[in-house]
Coordinates of C-alpha atoms in Angstrom, one line a residue:
M190 CA -52.2 82.4 4.0
T191 CA -49.0 81.6 2.2
N192 CA -48.8 78.6 -0.2
K193 CA -46.7 76.8 2.4
E194 CA -49.4 77.3 5.0
I195 CA -52.2 76.2 2.6
G196 CA -50.1 73.1 1.8
F197 CA -49.6 72.4 5.4
K198 CA -53.3 72.5 6.1
K199 CA -53.9 70.0 3.3
I200 CA -51.3 67.7 4.6
Q201 CA -52.8 67.7 8.0
E202 CA -56.2 66.7 6.5
L203 CA -54.5 63.9 4.5
V204 CA -52.7 62.6 7.6
T205 CA -55.8 62.6 9.7
R206 CA -57.9 60.8 7.1
F207 CA -55.2 58.1 6.5
S208 CA -54.7 57.6 10.3
E209 CA -58.4 57.1 10.9
Q210 CA -58.8 54.5 8.2
L211 CA -55.3 52.9 8.4
T212 CA -56.5 49.3 8.8
A213 CA -58.7 49.6 5.7
Y214 CA -55.9 51.2 3.6
K215 CA -53.4 48.5 4.7
K216 CA -55.6 45.7 3.2
S217 CA -54.3 44.1 0.0
D218 CA -57.4 44.9 -1.9
Y219 CA -56.8 48.7 -1.5
N220 CA -54.8 49.0 -4.6
E221 CA -52.1 51.3 -6.0
T222 CA -54.4 53.3 -8.3
Q223 CA -56.6 54.2 -5.3
T224 CA -53.5 55.1 -3.2
R225 CA -52.3 57.4 -6.0
R226 CA -55.6 59.1 -6.4
D227 CA -56.6 59.4 -2.7
F228 CA -53.2 60.3 -1.2
I229 CA -50.1 60.5 -3.3
E230 CA -51.4 63.0 -5.9
P231 CA -53.0 65.2 -3.2
F232 CA -49.7 65.1 -1.3
F233 CA -47.8 66.6 -4.2
K234 CA -50.6 69.0 -5.0
A235 CA -50.1 70.3 -1.5
L236 CA -46.5 70.9 -2.4
G237 CA -47.6 73.1 -5.3
W238 CA -47.2 70.8 -8.3
D239 CA -49.8 70.8 -11.1
I240 CA -50.4 67.1 -11.0
D241 CA -53.6 67.3 -13.1
N242 CA -52.3 69.8 -15.6
E243 CA -54.9 72.4 -14.7
Q244 CA -52.9 75.0 -16.6
G245 CA -53.7 73.1 -19.8
F246 CA -50.2 72.7 -21.1
A247 CA -49.5 70.5 -24.0
E248 CA -48.4 67.0 -22.9
S249 CA -44.7 67.7 -23.6
Y250 CA -44.8 70.8 -21.4
R251 CA -46.5 69.3 -18.3
E252 CA -44.8 69.7 -14.9
V253 CA -45.7 66.2 -13.9
I254 CA -45.8 63.3 -16.4
H255 CA -47.9 60.3 -15.4
E256 CA -46.0 57.4 -17.0
D257 CA -47.8 54.5 -18.7
R258 CA -47.3 51.4 -16.6
V259 CA -46.3 48.3 -18.6
K260 CA -46.0 45.2 -16.5
V261 CA -43.3 42.7 -17.5
G262 CA -43.4 39.8 -15.0
T263 CA -42.9 41.5 -11.6
A264 CA -41.1 44.5 -13.1
T265 CA -42.7 47.8 -14.1
K266 CA -41.2 49.4 -17.2
A267 CA -41.6 53.1 -16.3
P268 CA -41.7 55.3 -13.2
D269 CA -45.2 56.4 -12.1
Y270 CA -44.4 60.1 -12.1
S271 CA -41.7 62.3 -13.6
F272 CA -41.4 65.8 -12.0
R273 CA -39.9 68.3 -14.4
L274 CA -39.0 71.9 -15.0
S275 CA -41.0 73.8 -17.6
G276 CA -38.5 73.1 -20.3
G277 CA -38.9 69.3 -19.8
Q278 CA -35.8 68.7 -17.7
R279 CA -36.4 65.8 -15.3
L280 CA -35.9 66.6 -11.6
F281 CA -36.9 63.4 -9.9
F282 CA -39.0 60.3 -10.3
V283 CA -41.7 59.1 -7.8
E284 CA -42.6 55.4 -7.7
A285 CA -46.0 54.8 -6.1
K286 CA -46.9 51.7 -4.1
K287 CA -50.0 50.6 -2.2
P288 CA -49.8 50.7 1.7
S289 CA -49.7 47.0 2.0
V290 CA -46.2 47.1 0.5
L291 CA -43.4 47.4 3.1
I292 CA -41.3 50.0 1.5
K293 CA -38.8 50.1 4.4
D294 CA -37.9 46.4 4.0
D295 CA -38.8 45.4 0.4
I296 CA -35.7 45.4 -1.8
Q297 CA -37.5 45.1 -5.1
P298 CA -39.1 48.6 -5.2
A299 CA -35.9 50.2 -3.8
Y300 CA -33.9 48.6 -6.6
Q301 CA -36.6 49.6 -9.1
V302 CA -36.7 53.3 -8.3
R303 CA -32.9 53.5 -8.0
R304 CA -32.5 51.8 -11.4
Y305 CA -34.9 54.4 -13.0
G306 CA -33.1 57.4 -11.4
W307 CA -29.6 56.1 -12.0
S308 CA -30.3 55.4 -15.7
A309 CA -31.8 58.9 -16.2
K310 CA -28.7 60.3 -14.4
L311 CA -30.9 61.9 -11.7
N312 CA -29.5 62.6 -8.3
V313 CA -32.5 61.4 -6.2
S314 CA -35.9 59.7 -6.6
V315 CA -38.7 58.8 -4.2
I316 CA -40.8 55.7 -3.3
T317 CA -44.0 56.3 -1.4
D318 CA -47.3 54.7 -0.5
F319 CA -48.2 57.8 1.6
E320 CA -47.7 55.7 4.7
E321 CA -44.0 55.6 4.0
F322 CA -41.8 58.1 2.1
A323 CA -38.2 57.0 1.1
I324 CA -35.7 59.2 -0.7
Y325 CA -32.9 57.4 -2.6
D326 CA -29.5 58.7 -3.8
C327 CA -29.5 57.6 -7.4
T328 CA -25.9 58.4 -8.1
K329 CA -24.9 55.0 -6.7
K330 CA -25.1 52.1 -9.1
P331 CA -28.0 49.8 -8.1
I332 CA -27.4 46.1 -7.4
P333 CA -30.4 43.8 -7.2
T334 CA -29.3 42.3 -3.9
D335 CA -28.7 45.7 -2.2
K336 CA -30.5 46.1 1.2
T337 CA -33.2 48.8 1.2
S338 CA -31.0 50.9 3.4
V339 CA -28.3 51.2 0.7
A340 CA -28.3 54.7 -0.9
R341 CA -31.4 55.7 1.2
V342 CA -30.8 59.2 2.3
K343 CA -34.0 59.8 4.3
Y344 CA -37.0 57.7 5.4
I345 CA -40.1 59.1 7.1
T346 CA -43.7 57.9 7.7
Y347 CA -47.0 59.7 7.5
N348 CA -46.7 60.4 11.3
D349 CA -43.7 62.5 10.5
Y350 CA -45.2 64.7 7.8
I351 CA -46.4 67.4 10.2
S352 CA -43.1 67.7 12.0
E353 CA -41.1 67.3 8.8
W354 CA -43.2 69.8 6.8
D355 CA -40.4 72.4 6.7
F356 CA -38.1 69.8 5.1
L357 CA -40.7 68.5 2.7
W358 CA -41.6 72.0 1.6
N359 CA -38.1 73.3 1.4
T360 CA -37.0 70.3 -0.7
F361 CA -39.8 69.0 -2.8
S362 CA -42.2 71.9 -3.2
K363 CA -42.4 73.5 -6.7
E364 CA -41.6 76.9 -5.1
A365 CA -38.5 75.6 -3.5
V366 CA -37.4 73.8 -6.6
L367 CA -37.6 77.0 -8.7
K368 CA -35.5 78.8 -6.0
G369 CA -32.8 76.2 -6.1
S370 CA -33.5 74.5 -2.7
F371 CA -33.9 71.1 -4.4
D372 CA -30.4 71.5 -6.0
K373 CA -28.9 72.3 -2.6
F374 CA -30.3 69.1 -1.1
I375 CA -29.3 66.8 -3.9
G376 CA -26.1 68.5 -5.0
G377 CA -23.5 66.3 -3.4
N378 CA -19.9 65.6 -4.3
A379 CA -19.9 63.8 -7.7
N380 CA -16.8 61.8 -6.6
K381 CA -18.2 60.6 -3.3
K382 CA -17.5 57.0 -2.4
G383 CA -19.7 54.5 -4.1
T384 CA -20.9 56.6 -6.9
A385 CA -20.7 55.4 -10.5
T386 CA -22.3 57.5 -13.3
V387 CA -24.4 55.6 -15.7
D388 CA -22.4 56.8 -18.8
K389 CA -19.2 55.5 -17.3
E390 CA -20.8 52.2 -16.4
F391 CA -22.4 51.9 -19.8
L392 CA -18.9 52.5 -21.3
N393 CA -17.6 49.6 -19.2
S394 CA -20.4 47.4 -20.4
L395 CA -19.7 48.4 -24.1
D396 CA -16.1 47.6 -23.6
Q397 CA -16.8 44.2 -22.1
W398 CA -19.3 43.3 -24.9
R399 CA -16.9 44.5 -27.6
T400 CA -14.1 42.4 -26.2
L401 CA -16.3 39.3 -25.9
L402 CA -17.6 39.7 -29.5
A403 CA -14.2 40.5 -30.9
E404 CA -12.6 37.4 -29.3
T405 CA -15.4 35.1 -30.4
I406 CA -15.8 36.5 -34.0
S407 CA -12.1 36.5 -34.7
K408 CA -11.7 33.0 -33.4
E409 CA -14.7 31.6 -35.4
N410 CA -14.3 33.7 -38.6
K411 CA -10.6 33.6 -39.5
Q412 CA -11.2 35.1 -42.9
L413 CA -11.9 38.6 -41.4
D414 CA -9.1 41.3 -41.4
E415 CA -8.9 44.0 -38.7
D416 CA -11.1 46.5 -40.5
E417 CA -13.8 43.9 -41.2
L418 CA -13.6 42.7 -37.6
N419 CA -14.1 46.2 -36.3
F420 CA -17.0 46.7 -38.6
V421 CA -19.0 43.6 -37.8
V422 CA -18.5 43.9 -34.0
Q423 CA -19.7 47.6 -34.1
Q424 CA -22.7 46.7 -36.3
T425 CA -23.7 43.8 -34.2
L426 CA -23.5 45.8 -31.0
D427 CA -25.3 48.8 -32.4
R428 CA -28.2 46.7 -33.8
I429 CA -28.6 44.8 -30.5
I430 CA -28.6 48.1 -28.4
F431 CA -31.0 49.8 -30.8
L432 CA -33.6 47.1 -30.6
R433 CA -33.2 46.7 -26.8
I434 CA -33.8 50.5 -26.4
C435 CA -36.8 50.2 -28.6
E436 CA -38.2 47.5 -26.3
D437 CA -37.9 49.6 -23.2
R438 CA -39.5 52.6 -25.0
S439 CA -42.4 50.3 -25.9
I440 CA -41.7 50.5 -29.6
E441 CA -40.9 46.8 -29.8
P442 CA -42.4 44.0 -27.7
Y443 CA -40.5 43.6 -24.4
G444 CA -38.2 40.5 -24.4
R445 CA -38.1 40.1 -28.1
L446 CA -34.3 39.9 -28.3
K447 CA -34.3 37.5 -25.3
E448 CA -36.6 35.2 -27.2
C449 CA -33.7 34.7 -29.7
L450 CA -32.0 32.7 -26.9
N451 CA -34.8 30.1 -26.8
R452 CA -34.0 27.9 -29.7
G453 CA -31.4 26.8 -32.3
D454 CA -28.6 29.0 -33.5
Y455 CA -29.0 32.3 -31.6
Y456 CA -27.2 34.4 -34.2
E457 CA -29.4 33.0 -37.0
N458 CA -32.4 34.1 -34.8
L459 CA -30.8 37.5 -34.3
L460 CA -30.3 37.9 -38.1
S461 CA -34.0 37.2 -38.6
E462 CA -34.8 40.0 -36.1
F463 CA -32.4 42.4 -37.8
K464 CA -34.0 41.8 -41.2
Q465 CA -37.5 42.3 -39.9
A466 CA -36.2 45.6 -38.4
D467 CA -34.9 46.7 -41.8
D468 CA -38.4 46.2 -43.2
K469 CA -39.8 48.3 -40.4
Y470 CA -37.3 51.1 -39.8
N471 CA -35.3 51.6 -43.1
S472 CA -32.6 53.3 -41.1
G473 CA -29.5 52.0 -42.8
L474 CA -28.5 50.3 -39.6
F475 CA -30.0 47.0 -40.8
N476 CA -29.2 47.3 -44.5
F477 CA -27.8 43.9 -45.5
K478 CA -27.5 44.8 -49.1
K479 CA -24.4 46.8 -48.2
D480 CA -23.4 44.6 -45.3
K481 CA -22.7 41.1 -46.7
L482 CA -20.2 40.3 -43.9
S483 CA -22.7 40.1 -41.0
Q484 CA -24.8 37.5 -42.8
Q485 CA -21.9 35.1 -43.1
L486 CA -20.7 35.4 -39.4
K487 CA -20.5 32.7 -36.9
I488 CA -21.1 33.7 -33.3
N489 CA -21.5 31.0 -30.7
N490 CA -24.6 30.8 -28.5
K491 CA -22.7 31.2 -25.2
T492 CA -21.3 34.7 -26.2
L493 CA -24.7 36.0 -27.3
K494 CA -26.5 34.6 -24.3
T495 CA -24.0 36.4 -22.0
I496 CA -24.4 39.8 -23.8
I497 CA -28.2 39.7 -24.3
S498 CA -28.8 38.4 -20.7
Q499 CA -26.9 41.4 -19.4
L500 CA -29.3 43.7 -21.2
Y501 CA -32.3 42.5 -19.2
Y502 CA -33.6 42.8 -15.6
P503 CA -32.3 41.8 -13.1
E504 CA -28.7 41.5 -14.5
C505 CA -29.0 44.8 -16.3
P506 CA -28.9 47.9 -14.1
Y507 CA -29.9 50.2 -17.0
E508 CA -33.5 51.2 -17.7
F509 CA -33.3 52.1 -21.3
S510 CA -36.7 53.9 -21.4
V511 CA -35.1 56.8 -19.4
L512 CA -31.5 56.5 -20.6
S513 CA -31.0 59.6 -22.8
V514 CA -29.3 59.7 -26.2
E515 CA -26.9 62.2 -24.7
I516 CA -25.8 59.7 -22.0
L517 CA -25.3 57.0 -24.6
G518 CA -23.3 59.5 -26.8
S519 CA -21.1 60.3 -23.8
A520 CA -20.3 56.6 -23.3
Y521 CA -19.8 56.0 -27.1
E522 CA -17.4 58.9 -27.4
Q523 CA -14.9 57.2 -25.1
F524 CA -15.7 53.8 -26.7
L525 CA -14.6 55.1 -30.0
G526 CA -11.1 55.9 -28.7
K527 CA -10.2 52.2 -28.9
T528 CA -9.9 49.8 -31.7
I529 CA -9.7 46.0 -32.2
T530 CA -6.4 44.7 -33.5
I531 CA -5.2 41.1 -34.2
N532 CA -1.9 40.3 -32.5
N533 CA 0.9 38.0 -33.7
R534 CA -0.8 35.0 -32.2
G535 CA -4.0 35.7 -34.2
K536 CA -5.9 36.8 -31.1
A537 CA -8.2 39.9 -31.1
V538 CA -7.2 42.5 -28.5
I539 CA -8.6 46.0 -27.7
E540 CA -6.1 48.9 -27.8
L541 CA -6.2 52.7 -27.7
K542 CA -6.0 54.2 -31.2
P543 CA -2.6 55.6 -31.9
E544 CA -3.9 59.2 -32.2
V545 CA -5.7 58.8 -28.9
R546 CA -2.6 57.4 -27.2
K547 CA -0.6 60.3 -28.6
A548 CA -3.1 62.9 -27.4
G549 CA -3.3 61.4 -23.9
G550 CA -6.9 60.2 -24.1
V551 CA -10.2 61.0 -25.6
Y552 CA -11.5 64.5 -25.2
Y553 CA -15.2 65.0 -25.4
T554 CA -17.3 68.1 -25.3
P555 CA -19.4 68.5 -22.1
Q556 CA -23.1 68.9 -22.6
Y557 CA -23.2 72.4 -21.2
I558 CA -20.7 73.6 -23.8
V559 CA -22.7 71.9 -26.6
D560 CA -25.8 73.7 -25.3
Y561 CA -24.0 77.1 -25.2
I562 CA -22.6 76.8 -28.7
V563 CA -26.0 75.7 -30.1
I564 CA -28.0 78.4 -28.5
N565 CA -25.5 81.1 -29.5
T566 CA -25.1 80.0 -33.1
I567 CA -28.1 78.1 -34.3
G568 CA -30.4 79.9 -31.9
K569 CA -29.3 83.3 -33.4
L570 CA -29.8 82.0 -36.9
C571 CA -33.4 80.9 -36.2
E572 CA -34.5 84.1 -34.6
K573 CA -37.5 85.7 -36.4
K574 CA -37.6 83.0 -39.0
T575 CA -40.4 80.6 -40.2
P576 CA -40.0 76.8 -40.4
K577 CA -39.7 77.2 -44.2
E578 CA -36.7 79.6 -43.7
V579 CA -35.1 77.4 -41.0
A580 CA -35.3 74.4 -43.4
E581 CA -32.7 76.2 -45.5
I582 CA -30.1 76.2 -42.7
K583 CA -27.5 73.5 -43.1
I584 CA -25.6 72.5 -39.9
V585 CA -22.4 70.5 -40.6
D586 CA -20.0 69.1 -38.1
P587 CA -16.8 68.2 -40.1
A588 CA -15.4 66.0 -37.3
C589 CA -18.6 64.7 -35.7
G590 CA -17.2 61.9 -33.5
S591 CA -20.1 60.3 -31.7
G592 CA -22.4 63.1 -32.7
S593 CA -22.7 65.1 -29.5
F594 CA -22.9 68.5 -31.3
L595 CA -25.3 67.2 -33.9
I596 CA -27.5 65.7 -31.3
G597 CA -27.6 69.0 -29.5
A598 CA -28.3 70.9 -32.7
Y599 CA -31.1 68.5 -33.7
Q600 CA -32.7 68.7 -30.3
F601 CA -32.7 72.5 -30.5
L602 CA -34.4 72.4 -33.8
L603 CA -37.0 69.9 -32.6
N604 CA -37.7 72.3 -29.7
W605 CA -37.7 75.3 -31.9
H606 CA -40.3 73.8 -34.3
K607 CA -42.5 72.6 -31.6
D608 CA -42.5 76.0 -29.9
Y609 CA -43.2 77.7 -33.2
Y610 CA -46.2 75.5 -34.1
T611 CA -47.5 75.8 -30.6
Q612 CA -47.4 79.6 -30.6
N613 CA -48.8 79.8 -34.2
P614 CA -51.7 77.3 -34.1
N615 CA -52.9 76.0 -37.5
K616 CA -54.8 72.9 -38.4
K617 CA -52.1 72.0 -40.8
N618 CA -49.3 72.2 -38.2
P619 CA -47.4 68.9 -37.9
L620 CA -48.2 68.3 -34.2
T621 CA -49.7 65.3 -32.5
P622 CA -52.8 65.7 -30.2
E623 CA -50.3 65.7 -27.3
G624 CA -48.4 68.7 -28.7
N625 CA -45.4 66.8 -30.0
L626 CA -44.0 66.9 -33.5
T627 CA -45.1 64.1 -35.8
T628 CA -42.6 61.5 -36.8
P629 CA -42.6 62.7 -40.5
E630 CA -41.8 66.2 -39.3
K631 CA -38.9 65.0 -37.1
K632 CA -37.5 63.0 -40.1
K633 CA -37.9 66.0 -42.3
I634 CA -35.9 68.3 -39.9
L635 CA -33.2 65.7 -39.6
L636 CA -32.7 65.3 -43.3
N637 CA -33.0 69.0 -44.1
N638 CA -30.7 70.4 -41.5
I639 CA -28.3 67.9 -40.0
F640 CA -25.0 66.8 -41.7
G641 CA -21.7 65.4 -40.4
V642 CA -18.4 63.9 -41.5
D643 CA -15.8 61.9 -39.7
I644 CA -12.7 60.0 -40.8
D645 CA -13.6 57.1 -38.4
T646 CA -16.3 54.9 -40.0
N647 CA -17.3 53.6 -36.6
A648 CA -17.9 57.2 -35.4
V649 CA -20.1 57.7 -38.4
E650 CA -22.2 54.7 -37.4
V651 CA -22.5 55.8 -33.8
T652 CA -23.6 59.3 -34.9
K653 CA -26.3 57.8 -37.1
L654 CA -27.5 55.5 -34.3
S655 CA -27.7 58.5 -31.9
L656 CA -29.6 60.6 -34.3
L657 CA -32.1 57.8 -35.2
L658 CA -32.7 57.2 -31.5
K659 CA -33.3 60.9 -30.9
C660 CA -35.7 60.9 -33.9
M661 CA -37.7 58.1 -32.2
E662 CA -38.0 59.7 -28.8
G663 CA -41.6 59.7 -27.6
E664 CA -42.8 57.1 -30.2
T665 CA -44.7 54.0 -29.3
Q666 CA -45.9 50.9 -31.1
A667 CA -49.2 52.6 -31.7
S668 CA -47.8 55.8 -33.2
I669 CA -45.4 53.9 -35.4
A670 CA -48.1 51.6 -36.7
H671 CA -50.3 54.6 -37.4
Q672 CA -47.5 56.3 -39.3
M673 CA -46.7 53.2 -41.4
K674 CA -50.4 52.9 -42.3
M675 CA -51.2 56.6 -42.8
F676 CA -48.1 57.6 -44.8
N677 CA -47.2 54.2 -46.2
E678 CA -43.6 54.6 -45.3
R679 CA -41.1 53.0 -43.0
V680 CA -40.3 54.6 -39.6
L681 CA -36.9 56.1 -40.0
P682 CA -34.9 57.9 -42.7
T683 CA -31.7 56.7 -44.2
L684 CA -28.8 59.0 -43.1
D685 CA -26.2 57.8 -45.6
D686 CA -26.4 61.1 -47.5
N687 CA -26.3 63.2 -44.3
I688 CA -23.6 61.5 -42.2
K689 CA -20.6 60.4 -44.2
S690 CA -17.2 58.9 -43.6
G691 CA -14.3 60.9 -45.1
N692 CA -11.5 63.4 -44.5
S693 CA -12.8 67.0 -44.1
L694 CA -9.3 68.4 -44.4
I695 CA -8.2 68.6 -48.0
D696 CA -5.5 70.7 -49.8
T697 CA -6.4 73.6 -52.1
D698 CA -5.4 71.6 -55.1
Y699 CA -7.8 68.7 -54.3
Y700 CA -10.2 69.5 -57.1
D701 CA -7.4 70.1 -59.6
T702 CA -6.4 66.5 -59.1
Q703 CA -10.0 65.3 -59.4
L704 CA -10.4 67.1 -62.7
D705 CA -7.3 65.4 -64.1

């Protein structure tokens, strides 16, 4: 029998069993965990996926990741399953429900799974309780009030699994995915009506928040000049976004930023959070010894409430736990093409930078080009080397912008080290029990290998932010607490010596003038 025929037989058995006990399974006390174990996981096993990791891969190499479920009110903070290629590239999410949930009509789970998929820039994701199976187009920006039919590309029930087996196998089976059938199903026109990519939408949000902060801060802090205004707006935004991402990654308690809106002066409350973050992270992002301006700012409560509220469900369409650093970097790259100026009437306005206006817009490097350059340069340099030898390689981007190339280079080095240590097992290898690099090792690689310069100080801050977020990928409150206790050090490195603001282009007589 072929794998498809074996899978079909298993599906027949599941459908028969579910049909015979439908009344019992529809009762509210038959819960989601039971549904996953009894039906949803066997369903995807029939499609050839290694749900239980029977191949014994390290956690980071598993085909299917079972996400930890963290309940926040009625919302769940992570999708139940992430189906991936062997290299870790996400393909689609599956959100599981119990059969008593009416998937066809309940807008909350539909919005939830679309929010996950859209934030991760996936094309489709699935909701199922086995009784129902709904496939959603995740290229359309989710809105909390959308009907369940919005962006739903296919809906079937367990009664259809037999007749729809060809479709299910040819679309969602592991065999079909490896042959490209999944890509054919999901590969639509990127410009089709109603689509809005998450990086473009996040750019719009950044622009709105920057405008609001700039207008408020310039109005209430007349002593600031244009450079100072640009600096404090950028720092405030970066700090808020960093901590909000940490919340969705379960590194910080969920809702902590929102709690700043519960009492007194909201900005004073935020400053307190920022200073606590400095004690914990030591990233330079929260260094108030160098940043005296932010401590003296006045920002009214209304402005901060507007911005912070838009970073939380249901107003926020972004699920930051699955929003990659690469997507953030793509948005920030465009964001950096504008600057805050103060017009003749003393009002803050956002304008294109003169050099950007002259060039006709911001040009950014597509991810596939970054990957190609990294593989064919750094990849070649790392061949047949040991980690000690690779530590001597210095990667410098002399015009780093938002850091897209440095992020790609850093990710390559993280993967290279993980692969090396996995293939050369040793008790002293810096790997976690799950097979990931330890945080100290990720910090060491970052400080040893990655360097950048940009003439734009805001670009430098964005590059630092992106690299720090990349360094923290996969961390949790528990892993960070363990690190702080075990190594007696704060979580993140300071990148002030690695990523600097300055002009990389100097004349040949530069050092002559310095000597004089």
